[in-house]
Amino acid sequence: FSVSWSRILPTGNASQVNEAGLDYYINLVDSLLSSDVTPVIVLHHWDVPQALQGGWTNPDTADHFVHFARLCFEALGDKVKVWMTFSEPERQVVKGYMEGVHAPGRQNTTEMYLATANMLKAHARVYRMYQQEFEPKQQGRVGIELRPSWYIPDNVFNPG
């Protein structure tokens, strides 16, 4: 499941934590574990706090994301062992910054490349932070969820 950044940090940064939002996810993880379900958490699935809208073109958004990830690792990392930083980041930037059909609704190739670079930097920073600070104690893993493409020829008997 994905954790809503906005639910836990409504302003986007760690200075204002919504404890009720954090408790929601703590209780959800506890409930899953009590039912023998292994939680896998996605930290970002198309959900940027309102205060940071337009955000992935701004390198500061990566800083805020690292703080959000740290908070999640601290609160849930003893129970959650599999984390994904982003779900379908390539779709987020294409749909949100090039095609403009998803938030933030932009149609700008330069912004698409900036958003891509900042998301990848955020992923790398969160991965490294987890590896250095949390993995030795929590024994979890961090990855990124990429959307694979699947191509089928018009005629499977004559794919040429």
GROMACS .gro file of C-alpha atoms in nm, residues 5-6 8-16 43-44 47-49 51-53 55-56 58-72 86 118 121-122 125-126 129:
model
   43
    5TRP     CA    1   0.269   1.207   0.232
    6SER     CA    2  -0.009   1.466   0.274
    8ILE     CA    3   0.136   1.250   0.760
    9LEU     CA    4   0.299   1.585   0.670
   10PRO     CA    5   0.024   1.819   0.549
   11THR     CA    6   0.268   2.104   0.482
   12GLY     CA    7   0.513   1.870   0.310
   13ASN     CA    8   0.791   1.913   0.562
   14ALA     CA    9   0.870   1.747   0.893
   15SER     CA   10   0.799   2.056   1.103
   16GLN     CA   11   0.429   1.968   1.127
   43LEU     CA   12   0.632   0.609   0.001
   44HIS     CA   13   0.516   0.807  -0.302
   47ASP     CA   14   0.069   1.228  -0.388
   48VAL     CA   15   0.254   1.554  -0.325
   49PRO     CA   16   0.134   1.779  -0.039
   51ALA     CA   17   0.214   2.322  -0.023
   52LEU     CA   18   0.467   2.156  -0.256
   53GLN     CA   19   0.248   2.139  -0.569
   55GLY     CA   20   0.702   2.028  -0.668
   56TRP     CA   21   0.924   1.777  -0.845
   58ASN     CA   22   1.202   2.205  -0.745
   59PRO     CA   23   1.506   2.029  -0.595
   60ASP     CA   24   1.384   2.122  -0.244
   61THR     CA   25   1.102   1.871  -0.286
   62ALA     CA   26   1.364   1.596  -0.275
   63ASP     CA   27   1.485   1.730   0.061
   64HIS     CA   28   1.129   1.724   0.197
   65PHE     CA   29   1.080   1.371   0.063
   66VAL     CA   30   1.394   1.249   0.242
   67HIS     CA   31   1.257   1.389   0.571
   68PHE     CA   32   0.922   1.220   0.505
   69ALA     CA   33   1.093   0.887   0.435
   70ARG     CA   34   1.300   0.918   0.753
   71LEU     CA   35   0.983   0.973   0.957
   72CYS     CA   36   0.824   0.664   0.802
   86PHE     CA   37   0.826   0.566  -0.583
  118ASN     CA   38   1.478   1.529  -0.883
  121LYS     CA   39   1.794   1.199  -0.678
  122ALA     CA   40   1.533   1.166  -0.403
  125ARG     CA   41   1.920   0.972  -0.123
  126VAL     CA   42   1.645   0.774   0.052
  129MET     CA   43   1.996   0.687   0.398
   0.00000   0.00000   0.00000
